[in-house]
PDB file of C-alpha atoms in Angstrom:
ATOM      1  CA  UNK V 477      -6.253 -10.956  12.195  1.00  0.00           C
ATOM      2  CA  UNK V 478      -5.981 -12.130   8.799  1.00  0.00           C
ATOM      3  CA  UNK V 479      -5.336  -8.800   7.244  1.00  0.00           C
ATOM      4  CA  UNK V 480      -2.054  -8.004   9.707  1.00  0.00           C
ATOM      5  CA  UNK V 481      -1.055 -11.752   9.263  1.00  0.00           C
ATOM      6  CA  UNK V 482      -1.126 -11.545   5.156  1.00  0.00           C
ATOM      7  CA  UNK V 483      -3.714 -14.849   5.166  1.00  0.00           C
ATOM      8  CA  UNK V 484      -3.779 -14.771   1.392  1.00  0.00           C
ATOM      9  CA  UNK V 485      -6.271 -17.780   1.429  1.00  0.00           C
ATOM     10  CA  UNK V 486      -9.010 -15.783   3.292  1.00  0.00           C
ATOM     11  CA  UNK V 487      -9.169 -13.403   0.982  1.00  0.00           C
ATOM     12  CA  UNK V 488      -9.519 -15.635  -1.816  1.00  0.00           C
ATOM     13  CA  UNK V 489     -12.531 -17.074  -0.363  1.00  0.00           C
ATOM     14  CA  UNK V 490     -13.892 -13.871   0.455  1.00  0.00           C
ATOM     15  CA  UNK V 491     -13.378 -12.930  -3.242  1.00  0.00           C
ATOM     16  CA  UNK V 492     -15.090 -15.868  -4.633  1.00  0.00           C
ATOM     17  CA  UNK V 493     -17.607 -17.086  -1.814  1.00  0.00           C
ATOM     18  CA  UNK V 494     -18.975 -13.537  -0.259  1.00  0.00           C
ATOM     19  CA  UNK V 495     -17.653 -10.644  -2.895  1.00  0.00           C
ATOM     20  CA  UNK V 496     -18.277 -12.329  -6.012  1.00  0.00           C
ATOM     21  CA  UNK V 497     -16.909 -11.459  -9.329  1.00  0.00           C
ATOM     22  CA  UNK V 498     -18.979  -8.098 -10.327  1.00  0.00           C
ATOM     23  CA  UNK V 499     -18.183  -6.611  -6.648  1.00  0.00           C
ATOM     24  CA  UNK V 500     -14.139  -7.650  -7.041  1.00  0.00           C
ATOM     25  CA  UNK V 501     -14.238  -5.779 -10.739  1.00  0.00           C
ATOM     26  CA  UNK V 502     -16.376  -2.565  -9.604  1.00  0.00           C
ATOM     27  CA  UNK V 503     -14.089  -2.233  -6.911  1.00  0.00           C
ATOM     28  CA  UNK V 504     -10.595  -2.870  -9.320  1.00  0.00           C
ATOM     29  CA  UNK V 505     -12.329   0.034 -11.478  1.00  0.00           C
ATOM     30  CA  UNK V 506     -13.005   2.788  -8.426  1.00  0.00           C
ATOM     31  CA  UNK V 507      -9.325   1.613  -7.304  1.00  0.00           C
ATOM     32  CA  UNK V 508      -7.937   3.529 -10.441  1.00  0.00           C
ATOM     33  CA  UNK V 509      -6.842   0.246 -12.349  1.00  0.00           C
ATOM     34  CA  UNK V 510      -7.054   0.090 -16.183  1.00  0.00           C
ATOM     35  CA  UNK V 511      -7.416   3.596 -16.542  1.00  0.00           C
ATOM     36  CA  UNK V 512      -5.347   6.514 -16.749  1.00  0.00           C
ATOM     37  CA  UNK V 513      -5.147   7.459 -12.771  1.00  0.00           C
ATOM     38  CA  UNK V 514      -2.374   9.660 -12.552  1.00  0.00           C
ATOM     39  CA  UNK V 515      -1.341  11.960 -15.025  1.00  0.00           C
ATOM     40  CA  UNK V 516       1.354  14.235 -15.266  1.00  0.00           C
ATOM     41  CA  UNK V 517       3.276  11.541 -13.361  1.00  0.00           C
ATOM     42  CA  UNK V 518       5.943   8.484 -14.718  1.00  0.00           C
ATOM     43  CA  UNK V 519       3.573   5.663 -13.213  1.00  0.00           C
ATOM     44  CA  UNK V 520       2.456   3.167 -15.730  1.00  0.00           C
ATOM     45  CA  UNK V 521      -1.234   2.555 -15.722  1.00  0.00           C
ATOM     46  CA  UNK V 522      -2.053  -0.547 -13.443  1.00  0.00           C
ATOM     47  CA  UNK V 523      -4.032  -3.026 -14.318  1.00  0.00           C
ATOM     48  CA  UNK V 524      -5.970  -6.092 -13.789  1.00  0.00           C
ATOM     49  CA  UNK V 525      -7.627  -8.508 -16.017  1.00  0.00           C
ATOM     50  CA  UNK V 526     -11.224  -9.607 -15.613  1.00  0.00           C
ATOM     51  CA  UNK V 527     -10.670 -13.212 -13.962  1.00  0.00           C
ATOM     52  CA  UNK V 528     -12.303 -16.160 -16.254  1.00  0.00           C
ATOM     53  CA  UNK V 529     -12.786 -18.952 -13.676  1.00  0.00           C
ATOM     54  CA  UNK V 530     -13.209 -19.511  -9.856  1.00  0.00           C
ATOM     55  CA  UNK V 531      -9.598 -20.206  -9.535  1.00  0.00           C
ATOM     56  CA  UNK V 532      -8.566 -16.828 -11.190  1.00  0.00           C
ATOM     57  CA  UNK V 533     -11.167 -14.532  -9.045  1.00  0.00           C
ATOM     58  CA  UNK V 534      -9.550 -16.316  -5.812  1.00  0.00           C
ATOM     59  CA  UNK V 535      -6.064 -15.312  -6.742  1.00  0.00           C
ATOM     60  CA  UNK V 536      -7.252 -11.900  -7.435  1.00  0.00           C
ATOM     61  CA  UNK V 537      -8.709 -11.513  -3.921  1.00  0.00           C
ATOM     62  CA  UNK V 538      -5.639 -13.123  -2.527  1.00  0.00           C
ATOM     63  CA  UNK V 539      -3.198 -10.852  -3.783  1.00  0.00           C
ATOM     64  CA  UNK V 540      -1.523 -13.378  -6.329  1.00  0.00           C
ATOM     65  CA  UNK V 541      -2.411 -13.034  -9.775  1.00  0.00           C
ATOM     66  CA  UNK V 542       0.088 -12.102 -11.790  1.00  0.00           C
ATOM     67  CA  UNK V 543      -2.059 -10.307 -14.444  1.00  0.00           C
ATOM     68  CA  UNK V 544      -2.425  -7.432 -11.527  1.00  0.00           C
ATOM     69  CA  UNK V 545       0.407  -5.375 -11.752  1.00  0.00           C
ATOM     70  CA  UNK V 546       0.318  -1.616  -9.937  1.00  0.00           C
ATOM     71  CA  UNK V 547       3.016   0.730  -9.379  1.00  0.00           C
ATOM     72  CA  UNK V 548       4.568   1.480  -5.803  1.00  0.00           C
ATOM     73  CA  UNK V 549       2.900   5.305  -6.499  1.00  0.00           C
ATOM     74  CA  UNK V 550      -0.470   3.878  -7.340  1.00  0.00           C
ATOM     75  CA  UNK V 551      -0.026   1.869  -4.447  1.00  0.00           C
ATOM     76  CA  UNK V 552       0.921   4.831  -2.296  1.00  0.00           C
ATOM     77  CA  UNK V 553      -1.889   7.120  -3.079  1.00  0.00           C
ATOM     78  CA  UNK V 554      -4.210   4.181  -2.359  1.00  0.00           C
ATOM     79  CA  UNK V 555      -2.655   4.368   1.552  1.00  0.00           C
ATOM     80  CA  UNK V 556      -2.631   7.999   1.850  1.00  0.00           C
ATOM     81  CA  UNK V 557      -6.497   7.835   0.368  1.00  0.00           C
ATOM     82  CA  UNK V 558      -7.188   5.314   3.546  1.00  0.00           C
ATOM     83  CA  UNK V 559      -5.413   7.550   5.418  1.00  0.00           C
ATOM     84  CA  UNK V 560      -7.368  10.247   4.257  1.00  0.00           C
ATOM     85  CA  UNK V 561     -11.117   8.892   5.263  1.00  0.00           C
ATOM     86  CA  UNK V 562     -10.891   7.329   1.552  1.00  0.00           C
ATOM     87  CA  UNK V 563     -10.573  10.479  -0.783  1.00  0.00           C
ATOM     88  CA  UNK V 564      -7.575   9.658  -3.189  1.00  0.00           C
ATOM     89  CA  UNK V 565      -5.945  12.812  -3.562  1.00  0.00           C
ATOM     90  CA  UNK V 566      -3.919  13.281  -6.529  1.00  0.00           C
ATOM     91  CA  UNK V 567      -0.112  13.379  -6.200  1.00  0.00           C
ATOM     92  CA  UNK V 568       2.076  16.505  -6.498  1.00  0.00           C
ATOM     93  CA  UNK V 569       5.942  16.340  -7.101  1.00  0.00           C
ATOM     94  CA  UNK V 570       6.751  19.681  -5.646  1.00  0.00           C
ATOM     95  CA  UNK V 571       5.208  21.696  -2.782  1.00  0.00           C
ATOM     96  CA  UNK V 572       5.921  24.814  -4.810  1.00  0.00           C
ATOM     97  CA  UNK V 573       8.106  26.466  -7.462  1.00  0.00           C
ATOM     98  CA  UNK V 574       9.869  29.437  -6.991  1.00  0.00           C
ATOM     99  CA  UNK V 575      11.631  32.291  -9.124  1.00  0.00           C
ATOM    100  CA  UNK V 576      15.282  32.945  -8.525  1.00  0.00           C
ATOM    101  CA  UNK V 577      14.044  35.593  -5.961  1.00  0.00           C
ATOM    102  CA  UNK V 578      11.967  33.291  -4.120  1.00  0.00           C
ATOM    103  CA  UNK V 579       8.306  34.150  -5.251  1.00  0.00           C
ATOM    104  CA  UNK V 580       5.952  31.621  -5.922  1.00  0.00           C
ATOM    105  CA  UNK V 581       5.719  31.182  -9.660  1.00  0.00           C
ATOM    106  CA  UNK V 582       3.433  27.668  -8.920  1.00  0.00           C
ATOM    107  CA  UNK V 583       1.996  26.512  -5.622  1.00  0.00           C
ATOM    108  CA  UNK V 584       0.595  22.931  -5.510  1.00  0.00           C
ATOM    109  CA  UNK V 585      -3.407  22.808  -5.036  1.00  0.00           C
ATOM    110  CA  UNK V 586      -4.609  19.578  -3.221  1.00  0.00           C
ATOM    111  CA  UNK V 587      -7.120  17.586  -5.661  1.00  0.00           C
ATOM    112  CA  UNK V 588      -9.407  15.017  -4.660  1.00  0.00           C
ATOM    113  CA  UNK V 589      -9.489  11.985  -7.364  1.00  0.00           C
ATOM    114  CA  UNK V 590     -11.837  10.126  -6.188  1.00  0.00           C
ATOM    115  CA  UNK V 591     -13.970   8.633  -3.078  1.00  0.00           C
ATOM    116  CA  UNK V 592     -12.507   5.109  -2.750  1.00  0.00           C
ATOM    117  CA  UNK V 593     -14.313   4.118   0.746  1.00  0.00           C
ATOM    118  CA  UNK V 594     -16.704   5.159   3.009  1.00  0.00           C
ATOM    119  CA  UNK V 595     -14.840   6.985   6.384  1.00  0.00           C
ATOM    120  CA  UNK V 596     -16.383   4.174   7.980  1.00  0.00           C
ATOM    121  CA  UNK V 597     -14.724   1.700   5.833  1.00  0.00           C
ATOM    122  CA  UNK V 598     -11.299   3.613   6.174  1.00  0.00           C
ATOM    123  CA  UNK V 599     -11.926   3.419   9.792  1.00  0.00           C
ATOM    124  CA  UNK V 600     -12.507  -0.075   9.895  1.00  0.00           C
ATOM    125  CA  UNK V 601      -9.460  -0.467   7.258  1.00  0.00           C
ATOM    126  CA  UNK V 602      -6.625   1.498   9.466  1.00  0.00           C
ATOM    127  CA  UNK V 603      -8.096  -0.858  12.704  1.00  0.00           C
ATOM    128  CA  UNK V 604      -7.293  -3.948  10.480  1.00  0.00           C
ATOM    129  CA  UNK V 605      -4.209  -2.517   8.930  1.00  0.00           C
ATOM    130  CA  UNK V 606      -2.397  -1.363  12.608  1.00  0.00           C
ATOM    131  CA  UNK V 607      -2.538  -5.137  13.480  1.00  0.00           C
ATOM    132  CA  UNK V 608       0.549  -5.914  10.785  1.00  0.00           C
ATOM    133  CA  UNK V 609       3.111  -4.178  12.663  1.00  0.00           C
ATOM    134  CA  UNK V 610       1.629  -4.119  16.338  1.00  0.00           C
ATOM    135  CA  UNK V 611       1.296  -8.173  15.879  1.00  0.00           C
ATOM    136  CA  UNK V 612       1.419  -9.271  11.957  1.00  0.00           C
ATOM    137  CA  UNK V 613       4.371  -9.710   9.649  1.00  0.00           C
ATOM    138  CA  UNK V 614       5.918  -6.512  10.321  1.00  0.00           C
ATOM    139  CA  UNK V 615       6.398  -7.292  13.986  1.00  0.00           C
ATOM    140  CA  UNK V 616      10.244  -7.889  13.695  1.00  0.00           C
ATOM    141  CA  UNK V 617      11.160  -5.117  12.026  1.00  0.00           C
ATOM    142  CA  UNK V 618       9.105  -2.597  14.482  1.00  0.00           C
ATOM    143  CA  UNK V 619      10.087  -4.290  17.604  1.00  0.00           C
ATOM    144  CA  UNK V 620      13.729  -4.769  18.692  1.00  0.00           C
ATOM    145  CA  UNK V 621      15.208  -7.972  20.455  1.00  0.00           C
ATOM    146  CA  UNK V 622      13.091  -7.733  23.485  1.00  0.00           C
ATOM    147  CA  UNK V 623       9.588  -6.998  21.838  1.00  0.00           C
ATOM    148  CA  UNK V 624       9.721  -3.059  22.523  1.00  0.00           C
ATOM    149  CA  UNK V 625       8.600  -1.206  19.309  1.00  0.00           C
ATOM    150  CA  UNK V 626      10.910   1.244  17.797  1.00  0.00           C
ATOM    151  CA  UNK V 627       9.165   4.186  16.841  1.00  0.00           C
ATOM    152  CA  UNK V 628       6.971   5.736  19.340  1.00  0.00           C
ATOM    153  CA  UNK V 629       4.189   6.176  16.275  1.00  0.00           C
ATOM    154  CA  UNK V 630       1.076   4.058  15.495  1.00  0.00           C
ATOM    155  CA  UNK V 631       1.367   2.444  11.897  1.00  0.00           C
ATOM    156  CA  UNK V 632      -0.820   1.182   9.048  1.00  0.00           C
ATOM    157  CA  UNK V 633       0.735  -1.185   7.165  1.00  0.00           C
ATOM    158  CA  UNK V 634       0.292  -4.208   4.090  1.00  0.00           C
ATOM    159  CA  UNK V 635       2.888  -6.163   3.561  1.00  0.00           C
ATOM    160  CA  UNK V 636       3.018  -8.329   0.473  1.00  0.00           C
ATOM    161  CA  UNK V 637       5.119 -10.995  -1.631  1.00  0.00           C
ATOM    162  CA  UNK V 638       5.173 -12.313  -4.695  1.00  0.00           C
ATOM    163  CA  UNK V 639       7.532 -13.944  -7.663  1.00  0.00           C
ATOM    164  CA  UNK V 640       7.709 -11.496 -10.741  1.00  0.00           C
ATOM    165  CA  UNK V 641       9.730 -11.791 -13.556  1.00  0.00           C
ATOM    166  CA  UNK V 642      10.495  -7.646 -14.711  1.00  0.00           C
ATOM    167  CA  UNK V 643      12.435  -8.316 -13.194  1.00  0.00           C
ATOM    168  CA  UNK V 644      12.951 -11.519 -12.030  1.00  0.00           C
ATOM    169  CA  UNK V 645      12.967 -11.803  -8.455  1.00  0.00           C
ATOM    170  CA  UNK V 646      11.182 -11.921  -5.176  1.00  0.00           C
ATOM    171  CA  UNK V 647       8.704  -8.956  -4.798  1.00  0.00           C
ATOM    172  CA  UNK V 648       8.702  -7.768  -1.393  1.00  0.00           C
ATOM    173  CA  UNK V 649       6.375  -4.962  -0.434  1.00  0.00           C
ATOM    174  CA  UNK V 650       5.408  -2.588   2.862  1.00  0.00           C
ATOM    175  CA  UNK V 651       2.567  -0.323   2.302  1.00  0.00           C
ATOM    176  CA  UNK V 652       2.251   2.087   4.868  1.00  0.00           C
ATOM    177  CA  UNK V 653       0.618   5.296   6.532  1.00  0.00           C
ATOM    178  CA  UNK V 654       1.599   7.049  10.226  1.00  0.00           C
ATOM    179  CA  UNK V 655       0.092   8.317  12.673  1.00  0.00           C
ATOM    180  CA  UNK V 656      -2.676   6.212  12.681  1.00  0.00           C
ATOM    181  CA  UNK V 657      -4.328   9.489  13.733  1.00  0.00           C
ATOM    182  CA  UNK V 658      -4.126  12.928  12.322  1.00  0.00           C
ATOM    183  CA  UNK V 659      -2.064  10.869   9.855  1.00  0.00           C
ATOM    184  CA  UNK V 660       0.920  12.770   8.208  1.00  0.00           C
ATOM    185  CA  UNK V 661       2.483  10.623   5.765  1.00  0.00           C
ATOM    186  CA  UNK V 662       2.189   7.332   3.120  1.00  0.00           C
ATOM    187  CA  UNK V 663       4.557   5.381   1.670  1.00  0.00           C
ATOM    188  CA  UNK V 664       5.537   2.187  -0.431  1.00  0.00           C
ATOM    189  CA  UNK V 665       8.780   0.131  -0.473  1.00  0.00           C
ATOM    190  CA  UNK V 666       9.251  -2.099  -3.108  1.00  0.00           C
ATOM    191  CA  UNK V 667      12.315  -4.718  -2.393  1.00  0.00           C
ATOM    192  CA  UNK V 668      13.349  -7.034  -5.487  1.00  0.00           C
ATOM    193  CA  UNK V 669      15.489  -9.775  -4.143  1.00  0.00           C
ATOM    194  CA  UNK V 670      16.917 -12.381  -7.117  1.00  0.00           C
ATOM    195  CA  UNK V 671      19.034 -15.345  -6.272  1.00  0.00           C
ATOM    196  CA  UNK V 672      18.565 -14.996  -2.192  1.00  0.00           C
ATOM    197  CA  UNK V 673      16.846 -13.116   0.052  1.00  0.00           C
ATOM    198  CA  UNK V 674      19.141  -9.563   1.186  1.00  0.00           C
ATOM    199  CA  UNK V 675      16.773  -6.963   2.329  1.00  0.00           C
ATOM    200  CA  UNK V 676      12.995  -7.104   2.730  1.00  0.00           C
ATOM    201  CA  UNK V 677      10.733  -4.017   2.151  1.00  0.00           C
ATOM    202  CA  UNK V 678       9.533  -3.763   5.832  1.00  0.00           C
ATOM    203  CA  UNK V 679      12.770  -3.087   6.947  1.00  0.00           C
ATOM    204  CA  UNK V 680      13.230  -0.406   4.290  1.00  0.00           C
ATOM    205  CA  UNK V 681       9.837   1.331   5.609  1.00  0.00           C
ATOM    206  CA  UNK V 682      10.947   1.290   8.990  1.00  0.00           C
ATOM    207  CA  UNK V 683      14.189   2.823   8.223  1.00  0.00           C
ATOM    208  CA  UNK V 684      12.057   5.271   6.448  1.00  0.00           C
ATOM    209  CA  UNK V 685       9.378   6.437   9.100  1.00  0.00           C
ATOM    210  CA  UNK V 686      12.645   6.373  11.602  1.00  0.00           C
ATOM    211  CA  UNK V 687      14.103   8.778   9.569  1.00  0.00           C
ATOM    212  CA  UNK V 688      10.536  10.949   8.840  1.00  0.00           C
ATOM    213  CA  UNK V 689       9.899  10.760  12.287  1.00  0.00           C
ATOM    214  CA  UNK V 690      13.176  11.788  14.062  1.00  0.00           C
ATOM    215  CA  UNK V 691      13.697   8.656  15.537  1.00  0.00           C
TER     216      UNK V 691
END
């Protein structure tokens, strides 16, 4: 309930109360932060400071320290790893490259990165995760006028917001990965909104999966 209705405060008291600080920082290390994750690719590295009081750790774990900064790829593979029964695959910018008579000159090989979760932890992840647009903050943007959803496609989602300032503006993001089952793509919107609010992320994702899907 609390993960499909972005309670930021329960997560910050999971962080500091149950998780503690050297479980929040092993996990912000197998997450890819603070370390070259992706080469090859334009993504900065993300990262996240070590948190130096109880105050700090329960921002972390609520999603609002401003020390964390990721990049909407980072963020994207992290879905499509959930997705994925928690093996972070590394990300390829073509399917293949071909000569100028159409042979393959470079096909892309799947890689595995990394095991960020236990299947049983992505399973128990994509539960929590469906809840954001079937009930949680993503609700409006699935649903029309009369509460019918959409897209006739189960869907993962996070959203999040936040004030940044490069640029300045309000950060709105919509994390997402559909089908819930037999899943067949992940994505990331990343909305910056300055003096008033125009267009939020979750409506940019939906726009998105109604294109991917046909819809």
């Amino acid at each position: 309930y609390a993960m499909g209705k972005s309670m930021d405060p329960v997560y910050g008291r999971l962080a500091y109360y149950v998780a503690g600080k050297a479980s929040v920082m092993e996990s912000v290390n197998r997450f890819g932060f603070n370390q070259t994750l992706l080469p090859g690719t334009s993504a900065k590295e993300s990262t996240a400071s070590e948190p130096q009081s109880s105050h700090g750790l329960m921002l972390m774990g609520a999603g609002l320290d401003h020390e964390v900064k990721i990049s909407p790829l980072h963020a994207a593979v992290m879905m499509a790893a959930i997705a994925n029964g928690g093996k972070m695959m590394a990300p390829g910018l073509t399917d293949r490259i071909t000569d100028s008579n159409g042979a393959n000159k470079e096909v892309f090989t799947p890689r595995e990165i990394r095991s960020l979760v236990t299947p049983e932890t992505a399973t128990a992840l994509t539960r929590m995760l469906s809840s954001t647009v079937k009930t949680g903050t993503s609700r409006r943007a699935f649903h029309d006028s009369r509460g019918r959803p959409r897209l006739d496609v189960e869907i993962a989602a996070k959203t999040g917001s936040i004030t940044g300032s490069d640029p300045s503006g309000h950060y709105s993001w919509f994390a997402a990965f559909a089908p819930t089952r037999n899943p067949r793509i992940a994505l990331v919107a990343l909305v910056i909104n300055q003096d008033k609010w125009r267009i939020k992320s979750t409506q940019v994702g939906e726009l998105a999966l109604e294109e991917f899907f046909g819809n």
